């Protein structure tokens, strides 16, 4: 379900499989009560009179350009003949290869559960204070020699009964970059314990013979992926090095910088985004109706959900660079949502300027991605902030001391 100031409702989605492939189907508010109790994973059904639409890939983990929508005329009947049922299809990614995937990428993972934590309840960062979410973290490993933190949410977290050392096939895991690389199972994903597939039997054989007592690498303190080398740590660069080495000029590169924010470009802090769950596309106001239209979702809203996108000028002892910040970093830096900052900008200029002032002359360590972009025949390197953390001065002192020792050898 979703409940936003300008929209609310319920929905559920199912992944359907036959001999030709997979397709996603979704039922909205009116159909949830009618169809949800009828559908059960692993059962076979006859389905007719569903609408066929172009797939919205941000809501799907399947390789299909189309999807189905269940409406009032959709008929769902269980089939009692269940011979020759096709198995779910996977494209497994080794845990050691997660650095090759951008934050937000969707992957399938076959792994062994090494440890499972208790369910915890959290309050969403951008949601109402009375709304709670539950999650469960676990550590998983595979034959590639890596250990990764995986998270399941909601009913998957509450009902997770998989024991330690079991094999789990996760379909549609979302890659995160907190602490290097993590995995999270969204509502559109699924998990199967001890699946009866050849890959799982091979993993079981390896784990029982060698993996149970093996040591595993982790992605802790490693950089955000995609730009090269598995298990490579981010290189800490100076501002001068970023400029002089033409970082990102030939291909996307990831690195860290330590510096002080000396200016926040506040003329345009945010853009009006779609209010639908999991969609962040820009919306356009219809002057005739006052509604905000998302062309991707094909829906209109009474008001947009603003999202940060702005630049900061960051300086160190060697020079300065402009870094682009997006929504999560913006909320961390300015201490409030983009909706609140836009409200202050329009209604309370003094409070707005104070937020900007409080954000300047603070020192952070920034993990960045640099990539060359071309717009209107002009090519330039854009540096985007992936994560931002307060400087750990003890760790930084140790790092600088090692550099001094290296020069004195």
mmCIF file of C-alpha atoms in Angstrom:
data_model
loop_
_atom_site.group_PDB
_atom_site.id
_atom_site.type_symbol
_atom_site.label_atom_id
_atom_site.label_comp_id
_atom_site.label_asym_id
_atom_site.label_seq_id
_atom_site.Cartn_x
_atom_site.Cartn_y
_atom_site.Cartn_z
ATOM 1 C CA UNK A 1 0.000 0.000 0.000
ATOM 2 C CA UNK A 2 0.975 3.635 -0.283
ATOM 3 C CA UNK A 3 -0.265 6.700 1.572
ATOM 4 C CA UNK A 4 0.964 10.087 0.442
ATOM 5 C CA UNK A 5 -0.588 13.519 0.893
ATOM 6 C CA UNK A 6 -1.983 13.478 -2.637
ATOM 7 C CA UNK A 7 -2.566 9.776 -3.290
ATOM 8 C CA UNK A 8 -3.255 6.541 -1.454
ATOM 9 C CA UNK A 9 -4.280 3.007 -2.283
ATOM 10 C CA UNK A 10 -3.339 -0.653 -2.264
ATOM 11 C CA UNK A 11 -1.762 -2.937 -4.820
ATOM 12 C CA UNK A 12 -0.015 -6.257 -5.205
ATOM 13 C CA UNK A 13 2.081 -7.751 -7.974
ATOM 14 C CA UNK A 14 2.836 -11.301 -9.045
ATOM 15 C CA UNK A 15 5.393 -12.755 -11.431
ATOM 16 C CA UNK A 16 3.800 -15.244 -13.818
ATOM 17 C CA UNK A 17 5.746 -17.964 -15.622
ATOM 18 C CA UNK A 18 5.023 -20.296 -18.539
ATOM 19 C CA UNK A 19 7.132 -22.137 -21.124
ATOM 20 C CA UNK A 20 7.737 -18.941 -23.119
ATOM 21 C CA UNK A 21 9.032 -16.743 -20.286
ATOM 22 C CA UNK A 22 7.956 -14.520 -17.406
ATOM 23 C CA UNK A 23 5.654 -11.501 -17.073
ATOM 24 C CA UNK A 24 4.625 -9.272 -14.188
ATOM 25 C CA UNK A 25 0.961 -8.661 -13.313
ATOM 26 C CA UNK A 26 -0.427 -6.015 -10.956
ATOM 27 C CA UNK A 27 -3.802 -5.547 -9.274
ATOM 28 C CA UNK A 28 -4.835 -2.226 -7.748
ATOM 29 C CA UNK A 29 -7.155 -1.187 -4.935
ATOM 30 C CA UNK A 30 -10.479 -2.582 -6.127
ATOM 31 C CA UNK A 31 -9.005 -5.932 -7.160
ATOM 32 C CA UNK A 32 -6.732 -6.593 -4.183
ATOM 33 C CA UNK A 33 -9.415 -8.143 -1.964
ATOM 34 C CA UNK A 34 -10.832 -10.216 -4.818
ATOM 35 C CA UNK A 35 -7.663 -11.661 -6.322
ATOM 36 C CA UNK A 36 -4.951 -11.659 -3.662
ATOM 37 C CA UNK A 37 -6.457 -14.577 -1.622
ATOM 38 C CA UNK A 38 -6.755 -16.655 -4.821
ATOM 39 C CA UNK A 39 -3.096 -16.541 -5.857
ATOM 40 C CA UNK A 40 -0.427 -18.684 -4.245
ATOM 41 C CA UNK A 41 3.204 -19.161 -5.245
ATOM 42 C CA UNK A 42 3.835 -22.444 -7.031
ATOM 43 C CA UNK A 43 0.211 -22.990 -8.078
ATOM 44 C CA UNK A 44 -1.000 -23.022 -11.713
ATOM 45 C CA UNK A 45 -3.792 -20.756 -12.973
ATOM 46 C CA UNK A 46 -5.836 -19.898 -16.042
ATOM 47 C CA UNK A 47 -5.918 -16.101 -16.417
ATOM 48 C CA UNK A 48 -8.004 -14.237 -18.969
ATOM 49 C CA UNK A 49 -9.126 -10.667 -19.755
ATOM 50 C CA UNK A 50 -6.058 -8.948 -18.291
ATOM 51 C CA UNK A 51 -4.854 -5.681 -19.786
ATOM 52 C CA UNK A 52 -1.494 -5.715 -21.597
ATOM 53 C CA UNK A 53 0.684 -2.626 -21.131
ATOM 54 C CA UNK A 54 4.261 -1.554 -21.684
ATOM 55 C CA UNK A 55 6.303 -2.546 -18.643
ATOM 56 C CA UNK A 56 7.477 0.085 -16.181
ATOM 57 C CA UNK A 57 10.957 -1.297 -15.642
ATOM 58 C CA UNK A 58 11.517 0.527 -12.332
ATOM 59 C CA UNK A 59 8.825 -1.708 -10.812
ATOM 60 C CA UNK A 60 9.875 -5.012 -12.407
ATOM 61 C CA UNK A 61 12.732 -7.466 -12.108
ATOM 62 C CA UNK A 62 11.777 -9.417 -15.245
ATOM 63 C CA UNK A 63 13.206 -9.311 -18.741
ATOM 64 C CA UNK A 64 9.934 -8.478 -20.491
ATOM 65 C CA UNK A 65 8.914 -5.256 -22.214
ATOM 66 C CA UNK A 66 5.243 -5.889 -21.386
ATOM 67 C CA UNK A 67 3.235 -6.377 -18.192
ATOM 68 C CA UNK A 68 -0.346 -7.216 -17.195
ATOM 69 C CA UNK A 69 -2.905 -5.288 -15.169
ATOM 70 C CA UNK A 70 -5.819 -7.085 -13.501
ATOM 71 C CA UNK A 71 -9.151 -5.222 -13.635
ATOM 72 C CA UNK A 72 -12.868 -5.945 -13.021
ATOM 73 C CA UNK A 73 -13.117 -8.209 -16.059
ATOM 74 C CA UNK A 74 -10.042 -10.303 -15.261
ATOM 75 C CA UNK A 75 -10.816 -13.963 -14.544
ATOM 76 C CA UNK A 76 -8.438 -16.120 -12.474
ATOM 77 C CA UNK A 77 -9.078 -19.854 -12.146
ATOM 78 C CA UNK A 78 -6.825 -22.445 -10.539
ATOM 79 C CA UNK A 79 -5.695 -25.283 -12.794
ATOM 80 C CA UNK A 80 -5.717 -28.717 -11.186
ATOM 81 C CA UNK A 81 -3.438 -30.260 -13.844
ATOM 82 C CA UNK A 82 0.070 -29.336 -12.731
ATOM 83 C CA UNK A 83 2.358 -31.648 -14.702
ATOM 84 C CA UNK A 84 5.193 -30.089 -16.649
ATOM 85 C CA UNK A 85 5.192 -26.816 -14.675
ATOM 86 C CA UNK A 86 8.211 -24.693 -15.712
ATOM 87 C CA UNK A 87 10.716 -23.601 -13.067
ATOM 88 C CA UNK A 88 11.458 -20.009 -12.150
ATOM 89 C CA UNK A 89 14.230 -18.505 -14.255
ATOM 90 C CA UNK A 90 17.324 -16.933 -12.728
ATOM 91 C CA UNK A 91 20.411 -15.081 -13.915
ATOM 92 C CA UNK A 92 22.663 -15.487 -10.902
ATOM 93 C CA UNK A 93 25.412 -12.955 -10.200
ATOM 94 C CA UNK A 94 28.400 -13.984 -8.013
ATOM 95 C CA UNK A 95 28.755 -11.834 -4.909
ATOM 96 C CA UNK A 96 32.316 -11.007 -5.956
ATOM 97 C CA UNK A 97 30.942 -9.260 -9.059
ATOM 98 C CA UNK A 98 28.618 -6.809 -7.302
ATOM 99 C CA UNK A 99 31.095 -3.958 -7.761
ATOM 100 C CA UNK A 100 30.346 -4.167 -11.473
ATOM 101 C CA UNK A 101 26.748 -3.073 -10.841
ATOM 102 C CA UNK A 102 25.536 0.450 -10.130
ATOM 103 C CA UNK A 103 23.583 1.321 -7.004
ATOM 104 C CA UNK A 104 19.942 0.416 -7.658
ATOM 105 C CA UNK A 105 20.695 -2.355 -10.156
ATOM 106 C CA UNK A 106 18.541 -5.497 -9.925
ATOM 107 C CA UNK A 107 20.308 -8.878 -9.701
ATOM 108 C CA UNK A 108 19.569 -12.531 -8.883
ATOM 109 C CA UNK A 109 21.771 -14.125 -6.207
ATOM 110 C CA UNK A 110 22.259 -17.730 -5.088
ATOM 111 C CA UNK A 111 23.928 -17.868 -1.692
ATOM 112 C CA UNK A 112 24.316 -19.534 1.694
ATOM 113 C CA UNK A 113 22.892 -17.889 4.813
ATOM 114 C CA UNK A 114 25.720 -17.514 7.337
ATOM 115 C CA UNK A 115 23.883 -15.554 10.052
ATOM 116 C CA UNK A 116 20.440 -14.043 10.618
ATOM 117 C CA UNK A 117 19.569 -11.080 12.848
ATOM 118 C CA UNK A 118 16.322 -10.351 14.669
ATOM 119 C CA UNK A 119 13.536 -8.304 13.121
ATOM 120 C CA UNK A 120 13.852 -4.582 13.832
ATOM 121 C CA UNK A 121 11.314 -1.792 13.399
ATOM 122 C CA UNK A 122 12.371 1.488 11.807
ATOM 123 C CA UNK A 123 10.764 4.786 10.849
ATOM 124 C CA UNK A 124 11.241 5.723 7.170
ATOM 125 C CA UNK A 125 13.531 8.713 6.794
ATOM 126 C CA UNK A 126 11.117 10.652 4.581
ATOM 127 C CA UNK A 127 7.820 9.262 5.865
ATOM 128 C CA UNK A 128 5.429 10.192 8.657
ATOM 129 C CA UNK A 129 6.663 9.463 12.166
ATOM 130 C CA UNK A 130 3.751 7.130 12.864
ATOM 131 C CA UNK A 131 4.577 4.887 9.917
ATOM 132 C CA UNK A 132 6.794 1.939 10.782
ATOM 133 C CA UNK A 133 8.679 -0.563 8.635
ATOM 134 C CA UNK A 134 10.226 -3.858 9.688
ATOM 135 C CA UNK A 135 13.379 -5.392 8.315
ATOM 136 C CA UNK A 136 15.696 -8.308 8.953
ATOM 137 C CA UNK A 137 19.398 -8.330 8.080
ATOM 138 C CA UNK A 138 21.479 -11.402 7.342
ATOM 139 C CA UNK A 139 24.957 -12.270 6.118
ATOM 140 C CA UNK A 140 25.188 -14.366 2.965
ATOM 141 C CA UNK A 141 28.154 -15.947 1.164
ATOM 142 C CA UNK A 142 28.788 -17.822 -2.054
ATOM 143 C CA UNK A 143 31.508 -19.745 -3.862
ATOM 144 C CA UNK A 144 33.131 -16.544 -5.171
ATOM 145 C CA UNK A 145 34.561 -15.973 -1.681
ATOM 146 C CA UNK A 146 32.578 -12.886 -0.651
ATOM 147 C CA UNK A 147 30.249 -12.149 2.251
ATOM 148 C CA UNK A 148 27.521 -9.495 1.864
ATOM 149 C CA UNK A 149 24.793 -8.081 4.091
ATOM 150 C CA UNK A 150 21.321 -8.795 2.690
ATOM 151 C CA UNK A 151 18.066 -7.263 3.945
ATOM 152 C CA UNK A 152 14.472 -8.438 3.634
ATOM 153 C CA UNK A 153 11.461 -6.278 4.500
ATOM 154 C CA UNK A 154 7.854 -6.458 5.692
ATOM 155 C CA UNK A 155 6.232 -9.890 5.633
ATOM 156 C CA UNK A 156 9.431 -11.420 4.214
ATOM 157 C CA UNK A 157 11.237 -10.208 7.350
ATOM 158 C CA UNK A 158 8.531 -11.315 9.803
ATOM 159 C CA UNK A 159 8.031 -14.741 8.244
ATOM 160 C CA UNK A 160 11.673 -15.526 7.445
ATOM 161 C CA UNK A 161 12.198 -19.071 8.752
ATOM 162 C CA UNK A 162 15.269 -20.039 6.727
ATOM 163 C CA UNK A 163 17.912 -21.587 9.010
ATOM 164 C CA UNK A 164 21.593 -20.716 9.031
ATOM 165 C CA UNK A 165 23.617 -22.676 6.420
ATOM 166 C CA UNK A 166 20.584 -23.006 4.109
ATOM 167 C CA UNK A 167 20.786 -22.204 0.395
ATOM 168 C CA UNK A 168 18.620 -19.285 -0.750
ATOM 169 C CA UNK A 169 17.858 -18.095 -4.272
ATOM 170 C CA UNK A 170 16.993 -14.382 -4.286
ATOM 171 C CA UNK A 171 15.308 -13.053 -7.417
ATOM 172 C CA UNK A 172 15.281 -9.314 -8.003
ATOM 173 C CA UNK A 173 17.645 -8.114 -5.267
ATOM 174 C CA UNK A 174 18.474 -4.395 -5.391
ATOM 175 C CA UNK A 175 22.171 -3.480 -5.110
ATOM 176 C CA UNK A 176 23.054 -0.866 -2.499
ATOM 177 C CA UNK A 177 26.355 0.898 -1.831
ATOM 178 C CA UNK A 178 26.245 1.409 1.935
ATOM 179 C CA UNK A 179 29.567 0.153 3.257
ATOM 180 C CA UNK A 180 30.671 -0.820 -0.251
ATOM 181 C CA UNK A 181 27.982 -3.204 -1.476
ATOM 182 C CA UNK A 182 24.773 -4.525 0.110
ATOM 183 C CA UNK A 183 21.657 -6.299 -1.137
ATOM 184 C CA UNK A 184 18.012 -5.548 -0.380
ATOM 185 C CA UNK A 185 14.918 -7.481 -1.425
ATOM 186 C CA UNK A 186 12.208 -5.077 -2.664
ATOM 187 C CA UNK A 187 8.517 -5.935 -2.752
ATOM 188 C CA UNK A 188 8.841 -6.934 -6.420
ATOM 189 C CA UNK A 189 11.517 -9.532 -5.583
ATOM 190 C CA UNK A 190 11.210 -13.049 -4.190
ATOM 191 C CA UNK A 191 13.213 -15.654 -2.284
ATOM 192 C CA UNK A 192 13.221 -19.446 -2.392
ATOM 193 C CA UNK A 193 14.923 -21.567 0.268
ATOM 194 C CA UNK A 194 16.835 -24.667 -0.852
ATOM 195 C CA UNK A 195 15.610 -24.527 -4.467
ATOM 196 C CA UNK A 196 15.713 -27.788 -6.415
ATOM 197 C CA UNK A 197 17.994 -26.535 -9.190
ATOM 198 C CA UNK A 198 21.457 -27.756 -10.304
ATOM 199 C CA UNK A 199 23.220 -24.548 -9.216
ATOM 200 C CA UNK A 200 21.886 -24.926 -5.678
ATOM 201 C CA UNK A 201 23.017 -28.557 -5.453
ATOM 202 C CA UNK A 202 26.513 -27.552 -6.604
ATOM 203 C CA UNK A 203 26.645 -24.727 -4.039
ATOM 204 C CA UNK A 204 25.543 -27.121 -1.310
ATOM 205 C CA UNK A 205 28.288 -29.564 -2.224
ATOM 206 C CA UNK A 206 30.938 -26.832 -2.156
ATOM 207 C CA UNK A 207 29.729 -25.365 1.132
ATOM 208 C CA UNK A 208 29.564 -28.698 2.945
ATOM 209 C CA UNK A 209 33.027 -29.746 1.735
ATOM 210 C CA UNK A 210 34.967 -26.463 1.899
ATOM 211 C CA UNK A 211 32.878 -23.334 2.316
ATOM 212 C CA UNK A 212 31.614 -23.920 5.848
ATOM 213 C CA UNK A 213 35.079 -23.321 7.309
ATOM 214 C CA UNK A 214 36.299 -20.818 4.704
ATOM 215 C CA UNK A 215 37.201 -17.157 5.260
ATOM 216 C CA UNK A 216 35.344 -14.592 3.170
ATOM 217 C CA UNK A 217 36.145 -11.124 1.906
ATOM 218 C CA UNK A 218 33.712 -8.241 2.460
ATOM 219 C CA UNK A 219 32.988 -4.939 0.741
ATOM 220 C CA UNK A 220 33.413 -2.912 3.912
ATOM 221 C CA UNK A 221 35.289 0.340 3.231
ATOM 222 C CA UNK A 222 35.215 -0.355 -0.495
ATOM 223 C CA UNK A 223 34.048 2.049 -3.121
ATOM 224 C CA UNK A 224 30.821 2.281 -5.088
ATOM 225 C CA UNK A 225 31.044 0.018 -8.092
ATOM 226 C CA UNK A 226 30.784 -0.114 -11.806
ATOM 227 C CA UNK A 227 34.064 1.493 -12.688
ATOM 228 C CA UNK A 228 36.567 -1.227 -12.372
ATOM 229 C CA UNK A 229 38.060 -3.990 -10.396
ATOM 230 C CA UNK A 230 36.350 -6.312 -8.034
ATOM 231 C CA UNK A 231 37.114 -5.615 -4.397
ATOM 232 C CA UNK A 232 39.023 -2.407 -5.131
ATOM 233 C CA UNK A 233 38.978 0.305 -2.464
ATOM 234 C CA UNK A 234 38.274 3.904 -3.407
ATOM 235 C CA UNK A 235 41.396 5.983 -3.904
ATOM 236 C CA UNK A 236 41.503 9.193 -1.869
ATOM 237 C CA UNK A 237 42.468 12.054 -4.157
ATOM 238 C CA UNK A 238 43.150 15.742 -3.714
ATOM 239 C CA UNK A 239 41.102 18.314 -5.622
ATOM 240 C CA UNK A 240 44.135 19.135 -7.729
ATOM 241 C CA UNK A 241 44.618 15.479 -8.636
ATOM 242 C CA UNK A 242 40.976 15.169 -9.700
ATOM 243 C CA UNK A 243 41.444 18.116 -12.049
ATOM 244 C CA UNK A 244 44.960 17.393 -13.327
ATOM 245 C CA UNK A 245 44.419 13.656 -13.921
ATOM 246 C CA UNK A 246 41.239 14.289 -15.942
ATOM 247 C CA UNK A 247 39.402 11.833 -13.706
ATOM 248 C CA UNK A 248 36.296 10.507 -15.466
ATOM 249 C CA UNK A 249 37.351 11.877 -18.831
ATOM 250 C CA UNK A 250 37.580 8.494 -20.557
ATOM 251 C CA UNK A 251 35.256 6.341 -18.443
ATOM 252 C CA UNK A 252 33.337 6.493 -15.177
ATOM 253 C CA UNK A 253 35.656 6.478 -12.166
ATOM 254 C CA UNK A 254 35.006 6.229 -8.428
ATOM 255 C CA UNK A 255 37.159 7.913 -5.804
ATOM 256 C CA UNK A 256 37.037 9.757 -2.480
ATOM 257 C CA UNK A 257 37.934 13.337 -1.614
ATOM 258 C CA UNK A 258 38.149 15.159 1.710
ATOM 259 C CA UNK A 259 37.212 18.803 1.699
ATOM 260 C CA UNK A 260 35.204 21.707 3.070
ATOM 261 C CA UNK A 261 31.955 22.963 1.530
ATOM 262 C CA UNK A 262 32.530 26.652 0.790
ATOM 263 C CA UNK A 263 29.426 27.379 -1.277
ATOM 264 C CA UNK A 264 25.987 25.837 -1.873
ATOM 265 C CA UNK A 265 24.352 26.768 -5.164
ATOM 266 C CA UNK A 266 20.867 27.444 -3.833
ATOM 267 C CA UNK A 267 19.130 29.145 -6.765
ATOM 268 C CA UNK A 268 17.819 25.763 -7.934
ATOM 269 C CA UNK A 269 17.924 23.180 -5.151
ATOM 270 C CA UNK A 270 15.317 20.640 -6.253
ATOM 271 C CA UNK A 271 13.021 19.542 -9.024
ATOM 272 C CA UNK A 272 9.336 18.543 -8.839
ATOM 273 C CA UNK A 273 9.267 14.743 -8.909
ATOM 274 C CA UNK A 274 6.583 12.107 -9.322
ATOM 275 C CA UNK A 275 4.626 11.237 -6.165
ATOM 276 C CA UNK A 276 4.205 7.565 -7.144
ATOM 277 C CA UNK A 277 6.075 4.969 -5.070
ATOM 278 C CA UNK A 278 9.514 4.120 -6.557
ATOM 279 C CA UNK A 279 9.283 6.747 -9.328
ATOM 280 C CA UNK A 280 11.404 9.905 -9.258
ATOM 281 C CA UNK A 281 10.826 11.274 -12.742
ATOM 282 C CA UNK A 282 10.255 15.013 -13.187
ATOM 283 C CA UNK A 283 6.617 16.084 -13.404
ATOM 284 C CA UNK A 284 5.149 19.016 -15.352
ATOM 285 C CA UNK A 285 2.374 21.271 -14.068
ATOM 286 C CA UNK A 286 -0.719 21.508 -16.233
ATOM 287 C CA UNK A 287 -1.676 25.180 -16.096
ATOM 288 C CA UNK A 288 -5.290 24.447 -17.044
ATOM 289 C CA UNK A 289 -5.937 21.996 -14.179
ATOM 290 C CA UNK A 290 -3.206 22.760 -11.635
ATOM 291 C CA UNK A 291 -2.297 19.060 -11.599
ATOM 292 C CA UNK A 292 1.243 17.733 -11.903
ATOM 293 C CA UNK A 293 1.624 15.122 -14.671
ATOM 294 C CA UNK A 294 4.119 12.234 -14.775
ATOM 295 C CA UNK A 295 4.433 11.008 -18.348
ATOM 296 C CA UNK A 296 6.256 7.845 -17.299
ATOM 297 C CA UNK A 297 3.564 6.707 -14.834
ATOM 298 C CA UNK A 298 0.786 8.319 -16.872
ATOM 299 C CA UNK A 299 -0.719 9.787 -13.698
ATOM 300 C CA UNK A 300 -1.470 13.257 -12.344
ATOM 301 C CA UNK A 301 -1.096 14.565 -8.785
ATOM 302 C CA UNK A 302 -2.267 17.558 -6.802
ATOM 303 C CA UNK A 303 1.311 18.345 -5.783
ATOM 304 C CA UNK A 304 4.783 17.012 -6.638
ATOM 305 C CA UNK A 305 7.331 15.268 -4.434
ATOM 306 C CA UNK A 306 10.385 17.531 -4.617
ATOM 307 C CA UNK A 307 13.803 15.876 -4.844
ATOM 308 C CA UNK A 308 17.188 17.479 -4.318
ATOM 309 C CA UNK A 309 19.635 18.076 -7.150
ATOM 310 C CA UNK A 310 22.157 20.872 -6.601
ATOM 311 C CA UNK A 311 25.879 21.607 -6.637
ATOM 312 C CA UNK A 312 28.317 22.458 -3.889
ATOM 313 C CA UNK A 313 31.784 23.928 -4.193
ATOM 314 C CA UNK A 314 34.227 21.859 -2.147
ATOM 315 C CA UNK A 315 37.767 22.980 -1.359
ATOM 316 C CA UNK A 316 40.876 21.391 0.083
ATOM 317 C CA UNK A 317 44.458 22.609 0.433
ATOM 318 C CA UNK A 318 45.164 22.000 -3.278
ATOM 319 C CA UNK A 319 42.126 23.519 -4.990
ATOM 320 C CA UNK A 320 38.389 23.210 -5.424
ATOM 321 C CA UNK A 321 35.755 21.416 -7.516
ATOM 322 C CA UNK A 322 32.005 21.516 -8.051
ATOM 323 C CA UNK A 323 30.262 18.359 -6.828
ATOM 324 C CA UNK A 324 26.658 17.459 -7.679
ATOM 325 C CA UNK A 325 24.419 16.258 -4.829
ATOM 326 C CA UNK A 326 21.225 14.221 -5.121
ATOM 327 C CA UNK A 327 18.321 13.597 -2.762
ATOM 328 C CA UNK A 328 19.828 11.466 0.024
ATOM 329 C CA UNK A 329 22.986 13.566 0.264
ATOM 330 C CA UNK A 330 20.899 16.749 0.132
ATOM 331 C CA UNK A 331 18.745 15.619 3.055
ATOM 332 C CA UNK A 332 21.869 14.731 5.033
ATOM 333 C CA UNK A 333 23.538 18.073 4.333
ATOM 334 C CA UNK A 334 20.534 20.412 4.756
ATOM 335 C CA UNK A 335 18.815 18.455 7.507
ATOM 336 C CA UNK A 336 15.345 18.341 5.974
ATOM 337 C CA UNK A 337 13.430 17.087 2.962
ATOM 338 C CA UNK A 338 13.386 18.905 -0.364
ATOM 339 C CA UNK A 339 9.663 19.597 0.147
ATOM 340 C CA UNK A 340 10.487 21.462 3.356
ATOM 341 C CA UNK A 341 13.295 23.477 1.747
ATOM 342 C CA UNK A 342 11.037 24.549 -1.115
ATOM 343 C CA UNK A 343 8.404 25.600 1.445
ATOM 344 C CA UNK A 344 10.999 27.654 3.348
ATOM 345 C CA UNK A 345 12.262 29.206 0.119
ATOM 346 C CA UNK A 346 8.731 30.381 -0.683
ATOM 347 C CA UNK A 347 7.497 31.300 2.805
ATOM 348 C CA UNK A 348 10.419 31.878 5.195
ATOM 349 C CA UNK A 349 13.516 33.267 3.480
ATOM 350 C CA UNK A 350 15.374 33.777 6.768
ATOM 351 C CA UNK A 351 15.035 30.104 7.766
ATOM 352 C CA UNK A 352 15.924 29.029 4.233
ATOM 353 C CA UNK A 353 19.132 31.089 4.225
ATOM 354 C CA UNK A 354 20.035 29.765 7.669
ATOM 355 C CA UNK A 355 19.825 26.157 6.410
ATOM 356 C CA UNK A 356 22.187 27.065 3.575
ATOM 357 C CA UNK A 357 24.562 28.858 5.949
ATOM 358 C CA UNK A 358 24.616 25.896 8.348
ATOM 359 C CA UNK A 359 25.653 23.616 5.480
ATOM 360 C CA UNK A 360 28.722 25.655 4.547
ATOM 361 C CA UNK A 361 32.213 25.450 6.036
ATOM 362 C CA UNK A 362 31.714 21.880 7.136
ATOM 363 C CA UNK A 363 34.333 19.246 6.322
ATOM 364 C CA UNK A 364 33.294 15.868 4.934
ATOM 365 C CA UNK A 365 34.715 12.894 3.132
ATOM 366 C CA UNK A 366 32.875 12.493 -0.166
ATOM 367 C CA UNK A 367 32.704 9.298 -2.191
ATOM 368 C CA UNK A 368 32.295 10.433 -5.767
ATOM 369 C CA UNK A 369 31.651 9.245 -9.286
ATOM 370 C CA UNK A 370 33.161 11.190 -12.187
ATOM 371 C CA UNK A 371 31.921 10.695 -15.722
ATOM 372 C CA UNK A 372 32.192 12.631 -18.974
ATOM 373 C CA UNK A 373 28.834 13.911 -20.272
ATOM 374 C CA UNK A 374 27.912 15.680 -23.514
ATOM 375 C CA UNK A 375 25.090 18.229 -23.750
ATOM 376 C CA UNK A 376 24.483 20.546 -26.721
ATOM 377 C CA UNK A 377 27.802 19.392 -28.238
ATOM 378 C CA UNK A 378 29.672 20.469 -25.088
ATOM 379 C CA UNK A 379 31.540 17.758 -23.191
ATOM 380 C CA UNK A 380 32.476 18.089 -19.538
ATOM 381 C CA UNK A 381 33.189 15.846 -16.569
ATOM 382 C CA UNK A 382 30.422 15.768 -13.987
ATOM 383 C CA UNK A 383 31.360 14.725 -10.447
ATOM 384 C CA UNK A 384 28.458 13.304 -8.432
ATOM 385 C CA UNK A 385 28.468 12.609 -4.686
ATOM 386 C CA UNK A 386 27.480 9.008 -3.953
ATOM 387 C CA UNK A 387 27.823 9.214 -0.145
ATOM 388 C CA UNK A 388 29.052 11.791 2.347
ATOM 389 C CA UNK A 389 30.416 11.163 5.854
ATOM 390 C CA UNK A 390 31.894 13.260 8.630
ATOM 391 C CA UNK A 391 35.679 13.022 8.709
ATOM 392 C CA UNK A 392 37.001 10.416 11.141
ATOM 393 C CA UNK A 393 40.028 12.414 12.307
ATOM 394 C CA UNK A 394 41.630 9.475 14.122
ATOM 395 C CA UNK A 395 41.502 7.296 11.008
ATOM 396 C CA UNK A 396 42.602 10.237 8.874
ATOM 397 C CA UNK A 397 45.595 10.853 11.139
ATOM 398 C CA UNK A 398 46.646 7.202 10.773
ATOM 399 C CA UNK A 399 46.292 7.442 6.976
ATOM 400 C CA UNK A 400 48.401 10.602 6.776
ATOM 401 C CA UNK A 401 51.015 9.095 9.087
ATOM 402 C CA UNK A 402 51.352 6.106 6.733
ATOM 403 C CA UNK A 403 51.836 8.486 3.819
ATOM 404 C CA UNK A 404 54.565 10.316 5.728
ATOM 405 C CA UNK A 405 56.281 7.038 6.569
ATOM 406 C CA UNK A 406 56.148 6.007 2.911
ATOM 407 C CA UNK A 407 57.882 9.229 1.845
ATOM 408 C CA UNK A 408 60.577 8.865 4.512
ATOM 409 C CA UNK A 409 61.573 5.344 3.455
#
